[in-house]
XYZ file of C-alpha atoms in Angstrom:
665
model
C 0.038 -0.120 0.167
C 2.697 2.471 0.817
C 4.489 1.444 -2.806
C 0.944 2.688 -4.556
C 1.160 6.009 -2.408
C 4.335 6.701 -3.168
C 4.103 6.178 -6.766
C 0.303 8.081 -6.655
C 2.490 10.782 -4.708
C 4.836 11.045 -7.585
C 2.242 11.096 -10.362
C 0.262 13.723 -8.952
C 3.417 15.842 -8.515
C 4.118 15.467 -12.446
C 0.512 16.611 -13.365
C 1.181 19.670 -10.665
C 4.446 20.468 -12.386
C 2.632 20.299 -15.555
C -0.190 22.418 -15.029
C 2.027 24.930 -13.784
C 4.205 24.987 -16.792
C 1.312 25.313 -18.962
C 0.033 27.997 -16.678
C -3.434 26.579 -15.865
C -3.464 28.708 -12.656
C -7.141 28.142 -11.675
C -6.926 24.703 -12.472
C -3.788 24.269 -10.376
C -5.098 25.812 -7.513
C -8.149 23.679 -7.868
C -6.395 20.628 -8.583
C -4.124 21.419 -5.444
C -7.097 21.906 -2.784
C -9.052 18.751 -3.952
C -5.269 16.736 -3.113
C -5.822 18.594 0.114
C -9.006 17.534 0.739
C -8.639 14.059 -0.327
C -5.481 13.563 1.901
C -3.381 12.930 -1.380
C 0.077 13.407 -0.900
C 1.730 15.660 -3.827
C 5.664 14.871 -4.034
C 7.184 18.061 -4.776
C 9.194 17.271 -8.024
C 12.785 18.430 -8.140
C 13.175 18.029 -11.734
C 12.139 21.527 -12.763
C 14.122 23.026 -9.961
C 17.289 20.631 -10.528
C 16.853 21.457 -14.553
C 17.072 25.352 -13.498
C 19.905 24.840 -11.395
C 21.936 23.376 -13.753
C 20.897 25.382 -16.589
C 22.000 28.380 -14.811
C 25.451 26.882 -14.113
C 25.825 26.401 -18.179
C 25.117 29.938 -18.458
C 27.310 31.278 -16.000
C 29.986 28.903 -17.313
C 29.547 30.020 -20.863
C 29.577 33.879 -19.832
C 32.873 32.781 -17.743
C 34.245 31.617 -20.853
C 32.972 34.220 -22.723
C 34.682 37.209 -20.308
C 37.924 35.022 -20.002
C 38.646 34.745 -23.932
C 38.384 30.932 -23.367
C 37.816 29.561 -26.835
C 37.739 25.985 -26.766
C 35.838 25.930 -23.304
C 32.958 28.242 -24.579
C 32.604 26.497 -27.814
C 32.749 22.885 -26.510
C 29.773 24.156 -23.787
C 28.152 25.701 -26.895
C 27.944 22.431 -28.918
C 26.859 20.553 -26.136
C 23.712 22.009 -24.440
C 22.535 24.265 -27.617
C 20.788 22.105 -29.757
C 22.192 21.337 -33.439
C 18.675 21.947 -34.866
C 18.969 25.807 -33.450
C 22.508 26.047 -34.077
C 22.199 25.226 -37.910
C 18.550 26.513 -38.739
C 18.075 29.431 -36.763
C 19.205 32.651 -38.131
C 19.772 34.617 -34.829
C 21.818 31.453 -33.580
C 23.884 31.438 -36.763
C 24.659 35.558 -36.655
C 25.467 35.000 -32.836
C 27.661 32.249 -33.525
C 29.577 34.370 -36.112
C 30.192 37.323 -34.169
C 31.198 34.930 -30.846
C 34.184 33.831 -33.562
C 34.887 37.297 -34.122
C 34.937 37.885 -30.360
C 37.398 35.554 -29.718
C 39.295 36.059 -32.994
C 40.557 39.284 -31.942
C 40.363 38.956 -28.084
C 43.896 38.861 -27.572
C 44.026 42.252 -29.679
C 41.567 43.870 -27.419
C 43.242 42.726 -23.599
C 46.940 42.135 -24.130
C 48.756 44.957 -22.285
C 51.271 45.924 -24.961
C 52.057 43.381 -28.279
C 49.991 40.158 -28.410
C 51.112 36.565 -28.220
C 52.202 36.086 -31.751
C 51.416 32.296 -31.588
C 48.201 32.978 -29.443
C 46.921 35.306 -32.043
C 47.898 33.215 -34.982
C 46.088 30.344 -33.623
C 42.724 32.243 -33.115
C 43.036 33.637 -36.534
C 43.617 29.902 -37.925
C 40.387 28.869 -36.049
C 38.176 31.611 -36.889
C 39.370 31.115 -40.815
C 38.579 27.525 -40.627
C 35.154 28.455 -39.547
C 34.480 30.878 -42.203
C 35.740 27.937 -44.578
C 32.936 25.578 -43.438
C 30.128 26.182 -41.028
C 30.565 30.084 -41.582
C 30.422 29.943 -45.320
C 26.622 29.928 -45.032
C 26.248 33.640 -44.375
C 28.850 34.540 -47.204
C 25.889 36.078 -49.127
C 24.976 38.255 -46.436
C 26.380 41.743 -46.853
C 26.151 42.378 -42.940
C 29.074 39.345 -42.974
C 30.711 39.977 -46.279
C 33.804 42.381 -44.719
C 34.455 40.167 -41.820
C 35.516 36.982 -44.233
C 38.621 39.365 -45.118
C 39.293 39.716 -41.201
C 42.134 36.532 -40.813
C 44.039 38.525 -44.095
C 44.533 41.929 -42.764
C 47.444 42.440 -41.041
C 46.527 44.802 -38.636
C 42.549 44.923 -38.073
C 42.684 47.370 -35.306
C 43.787 50.250 -37.808
C 41.435 49.032 -40.629
C 38.360 51.094 -41.301
C 36.414 47.767 -42.037
C 36.555 47.137 -38.520
C 36.518 49.899 -36.358
C 33.429 49.024 -35.062
C 34.767 45.834 -33.314
C 37.471 47.714 -31.460
C 35.028 50.581 -30.097
C 34.464 50.196 -26.232
C 30.672 49.412 -26.532
C 30.887 46.481 -28.880
C 31.763 43.736 -26.353
C 29.148 44.568 -23.758
C 26.733 44.780 -26.326
C 27.563 41.366 -27.806
C 27.622 39.818 -24.373
C 24.133 41.152 -23.737
C 22.877 39.421 -26.743
C 24.602 36.441 -25.711
C 22.830 36.433 -22.248
C 19.632 37.256 -23.456
C 19.583 34.140 -26.266
C 21.032 31.679 -23.776
C 17.981 32.930 -21.281
C 15.864 32.408 -23.991
C 16.908 28.726 -24.962
C 17.400 27.193 -21.631
C 13.914 28.398 -20.544
C 12.681 26.905 -23.684
C 14.784 23.602 -22.911
C 13.034 23.254 -19.245
C 9.947 21.162 -20.352
C 8.061 19.228 -17.421
C 8.877 15.658 -16.993
C 5.294 14.606 -17.937
C 5.811 16.196 -21.564
C 8.869 14.943 -22.135
C 7.692 11.165 -21.244
C 5.216 11.673 -23.457
C 7.541 12.825 -26.426
C 9.569 10.032 -25.302
C 7.156 7.144 -25.556
C 4.968 8.437 -28.387
C 6.757 10.118 -31.103
C 10.154 8.316 -30.638
C 8.094 4.789 -31.226
C 6.489 5.908 -33.946
C 10.062 7.537 -35.461
C 11.536 4.419 -34.347
C 8.817 2.449 -36.196
C 9.138 4.565 -39.602
C 12.701 4.060 -39.493
C 12.954 0.247 -39.133
C 10.095 -0.023 -42.047
C 12.825 2.165 -44.081
C 15.352 -0.259 -43.189
C 13.406 -3.233 -44.300
C 12.674 -1.657 -47.291
C 16.154 -0.857 -48.089
C 17.382 -4.207 -47.134
C 14.579 -6.251 -49.289
C 15.558 -4.014 -52.164
C 19.672 -4.710 -51.605
C 18.476 -8.534 -50.758
C 16.852 -8.771 -54.269
C 19.973 -6.887 -55.949
C 22.456 -9.399 -54.229
C 20.318 -12.540 -55.337
C 20.315 -11.228 -58.741
C 24.327 -10.822 -58.420
C 24.520 -14.334 -57.070
C 22.702 -16.199 -59.465
C 24.875 -14.320 -62.354
C 28.109 -15.053 -60.960
C 26.761 -18.489 -60.296
C 26.190 -19.215 -63.864
C 29.204 -17.293 -65.017
C 30.768 -19.849 -62.585
C 29.645 -22.944 -63.941
C 30.092 -21.607 -67.816
C 33.733 -20.722 -66.775
C 34.097 -24.485 -65.510
C 32.571 -25.847 -68.796
C 35.216 -23.538 -70.933
C 37.825 -24.505 -68.717
C 37.302 -27.804 -69.243
C 37.119 -27.633 -73.067
C 40.343 -25.518 -73.197
C 42.288 -28.116 -70.935
C 41.256 -30.869 -73.776
C 42.147 -28.211 -76.728
C 45.631 -28.213 -74.753
C 45.981 -31.721 -74.986
C 44.891 -32.070 -78.564
C 47.511 -29.515 -79.512
C 50.557 -31.609 -77.928
C 49.310 -34.486 -80.199
C 49.706 -31.826 -83.141
C 46.075 -31.113 -83.832
C 45.219 -27.144 -84.396
C 42.842 -25.015 -83.150
C 41.102 -23.007 -85.601
C 40.011 -19.627 -85.449
C 36.289 -20.442 -85.277
C 36.610 -22.760 -82.347
C 38.303 -19.486 -80.759
C 35.780 -17.841 -81.868
C 33.076 -19.630 -80.189
C 34.891 -20.127 -76.831
C 34.712 -16.345 -76.372
C 31.031 -15.638 -77.579
C 30.358 -18.013 -74.056
C 32.680 -15.827 -72.307
C 31.715 -12.382 -72.830
C 28.986 -10.425 -72.105
C 26.019 -10.493 -74.519
C 26.343 -6.864 -75.195
C 29.863 -8.031 -76.937
C 28.717 -11.084 -78.870
C 27.181 -9.753 -81.929
C 30.357 -7.550 -82.730
C 32.367 -10.643 -81.754
C 30.887 -12.858 -84.144
C 30.903 -10.211 -86.942
C 33.751 -7.751 -86.980
C 36.853 -9.218 -84.704
C 39.277 -11.227 -86.627
C 40.522 -14.172 -84.374
C 43.638 -15.221 -86.843
C 45.224 -12.328 -85.408
C 47.480 -13.057 -82.532
C 46.265 -11.875 -79.071
C 43.046 -10.528 -80.358
C 41.264 -13.307 -77.747
C 43.253 -12.268 -74.798
C 42.668 -8.551 -75.384
C 38.901 -8.868 -75.987
C 38.800 -10.732 -72.653
C 40.629 -7.865 -70.762
C 38.478 -5.452 -72.354
C 35.318 -7.287 -70.911
C 36.666 -7.645 -67.446
C 37.777 -3.751 -67.458
C 35.472 -1.884 -64.318
C 32.614 -0.137 -65.459
C 32.955 -1.268 -69.258
C 29.791 -2.878 -71.133
C 27.460 -2.411 -68.665
C 23.887 -3.918 -69.539
C 21.578 -1.436 -68.701
C 17.638 -2.767 -69.193
C 14.941 -0.482 -70.220
C 12.652 0.841 -67.651
C 9.149 -0.881 -67.546
C 6.025 0.576 -69.525
C 3.537 2.668 -67.427
C -0.121 3.169 -68.219
C -0.210 6.888 -69.030
C -3.824 7.508 -69.179
C -4.465 6.465 -65.350
C -1.231 8.616 -64.632
C -2.664 11.661 -66.378
C -5.529 11.277 -64.754
C -4.679 10.736 -61.315
C -2.199 13.620 -61.876
C -5.172 15.852 -62.568
C -7.980 14.229 -60.173
C -5.895 12.669 -57.525
C -5.195 14.283 -54.193
C -1.955 16.817 -53.859
C -0.183 14.302 -51.790
C -0.531 11.807 -54.469
C 0.218 14.183 -57.305
C 3.400 15.244 -55.511
C 4.537 11.526 -55.444
C 3.526 10.990 -58.788
C 5.667 13.894 -59.811
C 8.941 13.035 -57.998
C 8.497 9.749 -59.263
C 8.338 10.608 -63.069
C 11.279 13.180 -62.624
C 13.291 10.471 -60.868
C 12.552 8.340 -63.787
C 14.278 10.577 -65.778
C 17.000 11.997 -63.718
C 18.394 8.697 -62.536
C 18.071 6.532 -65.580
C 21.351 6.088 -67.600
C 22.192 8.516 -70.489
C 21.815 7.180 -73.833
C 18.989 4.402 -74.323
C 17.217 4.098 -71.108
C 17.022 7.850 -70.526
C 16.128 8.263 -74.393
C 13.232 5.755 -73.984
C 11.901 7.238 -71.036
C 11.821 10.783 -72.467
C 10.507 9.186 -75.414
C 7.718 7.333 -73.764
C 6.598 11.085 -71.848
C 6.385 12.509 -74.922
C 4.323 10.411 -77.085
C 2.069 10.023 -74.699
C 1.831 13.659 -73.854
C 2.362 13.247 -70.156
C 2.113 16.987 -69.794
C -0.827 17.413 -71.936
C 1.008 20.167 -73.751
C -1.270 19.547 -76.971
C -4.674 18.848 -75.137
C -7.106 21.978 -75.429
C -8.812 20.290 -72.219
C -9.174 23.064 -69.273
C -8.137 20.432 -66.439
C -4.476 19.741 -67.953
C -1.391 18.413 -66.161
C 0.150 21.515 -66.997
C -2.119 23.637 -64.650
C -0.556 21.863 -61.926
C 1.988 24.796 -61.909
C -0.692 27.152 -60.555
C -1.692 24.580 -57.755
C -2.757 26.134 -54.560
C -0.474 23.293 -53.148
C 3.151 24.515 -52.932
C 4.721 21.036 -53.043
C 2.499 20.330 -56.048
C 3.743 24.003 -57.819
C 7.498 22.951 -57.039
C 7.289 19.269 -58.075
C 5.814 20.317 -61.085
C 8.136 23.272 -61.638
C 11.180 20.420 -61.058
C 9.615 17.888 -63.642
C 9.317 20.822 -66.365
C 12.859 21.761 -65.688
C 13.983 18.258 -65.767
C 12.336 17.992 -69.347
C 13.764 21.349 -70.542
C 17.259 19.631 -69.584
C 17.045 17.690 -72.712
C 17.161 18.809 -76.399
C 14.151 16.446 -76.975
C 12.222 18.020 -74.074
C 12.779 21.556 -75.130
C 11.691 20.521 -78.414
C 8.792 18.930 -76.885
C 7.815 21.854 -74.567
C 8.531 23.905 -77.010
C 5.504 23.148 -79.236
C 3.055 24.659 -77.084
C 3.424 28.779 -76.869
C 0.904 28.150 -73.591
C 3.994 26.379 -71.711
C 6.031 29.284 -72.213
C 3.239 31.733 -70.916
C 2.447 29.970 -68.056
C 5.902 29.347 -66.826
C 6.508 33.295 -67.357
C 3.009 34.361 -65.100
C 4.368 31.770 -62.531
C 7.905 33.348 -62.911
C 6.609 36.606 -61.603
C 3.978 35.506 -59.525
C 6.216 33.256 -57.240
C 7.453 34.588 -54.107
C 6.696 32.054 -51.420
C 8.715 28.820 -52.741
C 12.167 29.720 -53.752
C 13.088 26.177 -55.175
C 9.661 26.551 -57.617
C 11.404 29.966 -59.108
C 14.439 28.704 -59.015
C 13.388 25.334 -61.206
C 11.036 27.380 -63.282
C 14.026 30.088 -64.282
C 16.276 27.037 -65.029
C 13.519 25.753 -67.326
C 13.260 28.981 -69.123
C 16.708 29.940 -69.220
C 17.330 26.446 -71.187
C 14.354 27.625 -73.623
C 16.564 30.604 -74.415
C 18.628 28.339 -76.847
C 15.745 28.193 -79.157
C 15.145 31.185 -81.291
C 11.585 31.468 -81.619
C 11.406 31.317 -77.907
C 14.171 33.737 -77.031
C 11.985 36.167 -79.670
C 8.614 35.270 -77.581
C 10.495 35.949 -74.334
C 11.678 39.083 -75.425
C 8.836 40.365 -76.581
C 6.835 39.677 -73.174
C 9.514 41.890 -71.524
C 11.359 39.386 -69.548
C 14.602 41.380 -69.929
C 13.165 44.175 -67.675
C 12.276 41.337 -64.776
C 16.039 39.931 -64.975
C 17.305 43.720 -64.718
C 15.263 44.219 -61.772
C 15.932 41.109 -59.426
C 19.754 41.336 -60.639
C 19.620 44.877 -58.886
C 20.129 43.028 -55.519
C 21.926 39.953 -56.204
C 23.137 38.969 -53.045
C 19.465 38.355 -51.995
C 19.342 35.833 -54.729
C 20.366 31.938 -54.550
C 23.501 30.971 -56.036
C 21.392 28.953 -58.809
C 18.765 31.903 -59.171
C 22.091 34.283 -59.740
C 23.619 32.496 -62.147
C 20.757 31.430 -64.426
C 19.365 34.794 -64.138
C 22.328 36.030 -65.640
C 22.792 33.791 -68.018
C 19.643 34.265 -69.553
C 19.853 37.666 -69.725
C 22.782 37.110 -71.818
C 21.130 34.814 -74.164
C 18.426 37.145 -74.607
C 20.960 40.169 -75.259
C 22.689 38.415 -78.269
C 19.687 39.099 -80.454
C 18.892 42.150 -81.889
C 15.816 42.708 -80.193
C 17.115 42.206 -76.748
C 20.021 44.612 -77.163
C 17.449 47.152 -78.649
C 15.332 46.353 -75.619
C 18.419 47.249 -73.458
C 18.876 50.380 -75.149
C 15.805 51.765 -73.332
C 17.243 51.558 -69.990
C 20.972 51.474 -70.719
C 22.138 53.267 -67.750
C 20.319 50.700 -65.233
C 21.671 47.811 -67.269
C 25.259 48.837 -67.377
C 25.313 49.772 -63.458
C 23.911 46.254 -63.060
C 26.377 44.312 -65.240
C 29.115 46.558 -63.637
C 28.189 45.617 -60.141
C 27.959 41.981 -61.177
C 31.590 42.254 -62.513
C 32.781 42.457 -59.191
C 30.431 39.787 -57.269
C 32.011 36.870 -55.802
C 30.321 34.334 -57.293
C 32.538 33.838 -60.355
C 30.610 31.089 -62.013
C 28.377 34.349 -63.325
C 31.654 35.743 -65.132
C 31.397 34.391 -68.375
C 27.747 35.366 -68.668
C 28.336 39.217 -67.301
C 30.865 39.615 -70.379
C 28.670 38.019 -72.815
C 25.973 40.029 -72.285
C 28.231 43.285 -72.153
C 30.319 42.400 -74.968
C 26.707 42.270 -76.934
C 24.889 45.248 -75.712
C 28.282 47.330 -76.399
C 27.667 46.326 -80.006
C 24.927 49.320 -79.873
C 26.183 52.624 -80.088
C 23.801 54.441 -78.126
C 24.772 52.116 -75.479
C 28.327 52.689 -75.524
C 28.114 56.337 -75.406
C 26.267 55.656 -72.216
C 28.830 53.283 -70.819
C 31.744 55.861 -71.744
C 29.841 58.698 -69.797
C 29.740 56.570 -66.512
C 33.490 55.659 -66.776
C 33.057 51.783 -67.972
C 36.820 51.465 -69.077
C 37.653 52.281 -66.118
C 35.520 50.126 -64.049
C 36.718 47.552 -66.642
C 40.191 47.780 -65.786
C 40.075 47.605 -62.448
C 39.036 44.068 -62.715
C 42.066 43.197 -65.345
C 44.247 43.860 -62.171
C 42.354 41.139 -60.458
C 40.813 38.693 -62.633
C 42.523 35.391 -63.995
C 44.267 35.321 -67.574
C 40.711 33.757 -69.361
C 38.847 36.613 -67.816
C 41.665 39.556 -68.570
C 41.388 38.829 -72.185
C 37.641 38.672 -72.510
C 37.723 42.024 -70.537
C 40.334 43.398 -73.276
C 37.774 42.052 -75.747
C 34.944 44.314 -74.134
C 37.074 47.514 -73.686
C 37.906 47.051 -77.440
C 34.028 46.954 -78.284
C 33.305 49.994 -76.241
C 35.828 52.246 -77.914
C 34.623 50.463 -81.349
C 33.097 53.007 -83.555
C 31.035 50.424 -85.869
C 27.544 50.930 -86.105
C 26.803 47.033 -86.574
C 27.983 43.867 -84.561
C 29.912 41.072 -86.324
C 28.253 38.467 -84.028
C 27.121 35.070 -86.062
C 23.395 35.329 -85.887
C 20.639 36.118 -87.966
C 17.800 37.781 -86.412
C 15.542 37.630 -89.462
C 15.693 33.552 -89.597
C 13.339 32.440 -86.811
C 13.559 28.696 -88.035
C 17.415 28.718 -87.439
C 17.980 26.915 -83.877
C 20.813 28.185 -81.938
C 20.780 25.245 -79.851
C 23.181 22.057 -80.191
C 21.956 18.561 -78.709
C 22.930 19.374 -75.232
C 21.576 17.352 -72.414
C 22.857 18.247 -69.229
C 20.719 16.903 -66.146
C 21.750 18.912 -63.035
C 21.965 17.696 -59.635
C 20.020 20.361 -58.179
C 16.706 18.942 -59.819
C 16.934 16.311 -57.089
C 17.778 18.561 -53.933
C 15.927 19.158 -50.933
C 12.971 16.762 -51.194
C 10.172 18.149 -49.440
C 7.869 14.715 -48.808
C 8.941 11.699 -47.396
C 6.585 8.233 -47.684
C 5.022 7.140 -44.194
C 4.715 4.018 -43.171
C 3.404 1.780 -45.792
C 3.315 4.580 -48.665
C 4.777 4.023 -51.718
C 6.911 6.143 -53.654
C 9.098 6.695 -56.635
C 9.778 3.544 -59.139
C 8.056 1.062 -56.885
C 4.774 3.560 -56.883
C 4.590 3.624 -60.913
C 5.526 -0.002 -61.239
C 2.852 -1.110 -58.838
C 0.144 1.005 -59.616
C 0.526 2.367 -63.084
C 2.490 -0.359 -64.930
C 1.370 -0.386 -68.709
C 2.025 -2.469 -71.991
C 4.417 -0.852 -74.716
C 4.237 2.527 -73.947
C 7.748 2.706 -74.540
C 7.811 3.232 -78.017
C 11.224 3.402 -79.795
C 11.777 7.001 -81.963
C 14.405 8.368 -84.318
C 16.845 10.743 -82.261
C 17.064 14.192 -83.911
C 20.496 15.120 -85.578
C 22.289 17.708 -83.404
C 23.347 20.842 -85.090
C 27.060 21.187 -85.646
C 29.390 22.850 -82.928
C 29.985 26.598 -83.585
C 33.528 26.625 -82.441
C 34.445 29.616 -80.227
C 37.594 30.798 -78.551
C 37.835 30.715 -74.752
C 39.446 34.217 -74.875
C 36.566 36.044 -75.962
C 33.156 36.700 -74.492
C 30.452 34.168 -75.307
C 28.677 35.315 -78.230
C 26.475 32.090 -78.464
C 23.363 31.311 -76.468
C 24.467 28.547 -73.599
C 23.133 27.122 -70.347
C 25.148 27.201 -67.248
C 25.379 23.437 -67.256
C 26.228 22.803 -70.522
C 28.794 25.506 -70.401
C 30.290 24.004 -67.197
C 30.348 20.620 -68.668
C 32.679 22.178 -71.705
C 30.041 21.657 -74.703
C 31.610 23.713 -77.581
C 29.629 27.080 -77.809
């Protein structure tokens, strides 16, 4: 009985602690009064008091380490007691941590009598530099912190005007106050009552563990099937090898007796040894009368990564797929869009990927040719943020392939919808990135360039590029590359001439941007628009040549040569530019047969399957298996490459993906 009372007392104490935490003041008074009337003992839970005491000790130790400049102790405590979810995701915590690193880096400069210890100072600066290159790199795009990335390289920061604020008497006390407020807030939030902790641990953790175990089971089953296939193949190869070896031993014995081995016999043995993919070529094109041929072919077949058989993916029921994409729940739509994208992005380049894309196009997956009001393309305007984003990702995946761009370009509605979504989308950065990526790839096609210029897309691009630090790397790179492609056309240059001063200012600012990936496109755009006399006059008036010569001193050899071409164009008196283009011929295609599938297409997935939910290829092949929807189709022959020196600014439309992988332009 005493044991029961002891447990009852502890349980009632937990209830009281929770009511107190949740500020149920009236309920708590009634509860305490009723317990007293009924003679129920209320234990005084020490958990909250102990946690409060421990929190105060940790806060005190952190502040003491801050005051003493003890960098190692401080950051050990910081990483141990500040949750990683807060440190990695909370912008306030990230900014505070950045300034704390500065505090410890310059501590000896501010608190040493006379010259600071060089070895100690170098160690602190090195620690700060490592932080900037790793975790601190995330804030490098923020204007507030940009000057501090130069701190480790400045010989005497105390006299440098950029760091004057750091050495004022008020800077350290203000930072300490921010630290104390932050710690008080964090540790107050962490003092959850024991009842809530027990509920979370025994409820949420069981659910997460169950999901994790389910995922591990699915993965284990998948690996098991893969390993079983490999085992069966190895076993079959082993039996085949034993048989061939026995025949070869018999043949060697026969040669001792003077019998010759014919080339036909060697050919039959090799055909049995090599993979299926080589058998046809071996049977018709390999001369086995030449010494060493058989051994050479055998080594080639055993080389890692060579002659790998890539099966075609199963056919799908596209009518059912499109119906569910239009009428299904938002969650089903998102999983289907994800699975269809993955089938395209993860397929092997070559026949497998071509067959997937041909099936999508042949079955008009996106309803580009449909006149219905409820089309798959309309998912770009879905109320669901996830559906909109996943539809944009799929369109971008289509646009990454030459045949996909041709399919999308056949409907003027596609371009119109993408432009509308680009200008309206302000909630989801990834959605806008993918729409922008698709439009940039569209700009390889001349008729689509014309339409985008006519729709005023150049003005939208110039407007967002006025503040490049607010853009993601992907948005910045693809915006500048799209602007360049449009500026290569006479209509695009004339459009820029209407706002020449603004365009030149934006491009000159981008010349000095720290994202060096954009430099070729900035140079290409400048070189192109400077073929217009009125823009040249505006550029000379604003001292563009002096600006360009500043970058000659700092740039690499390739960039220097490109800038020299731009200066030459700036000082030119020609009325017409001699670039390789014909604006009068809309049927001429700037595009070469570039297929560049970016890794960014599958980054930061928003949805994960719950227990028992299907996703990816398993969803497609379980629920939407079709019959003979993968049909062959002759590939469009790519245009001949137009070679251009790397010394010159870009003068043909490109995509960042294609430019990075070295396609000729």
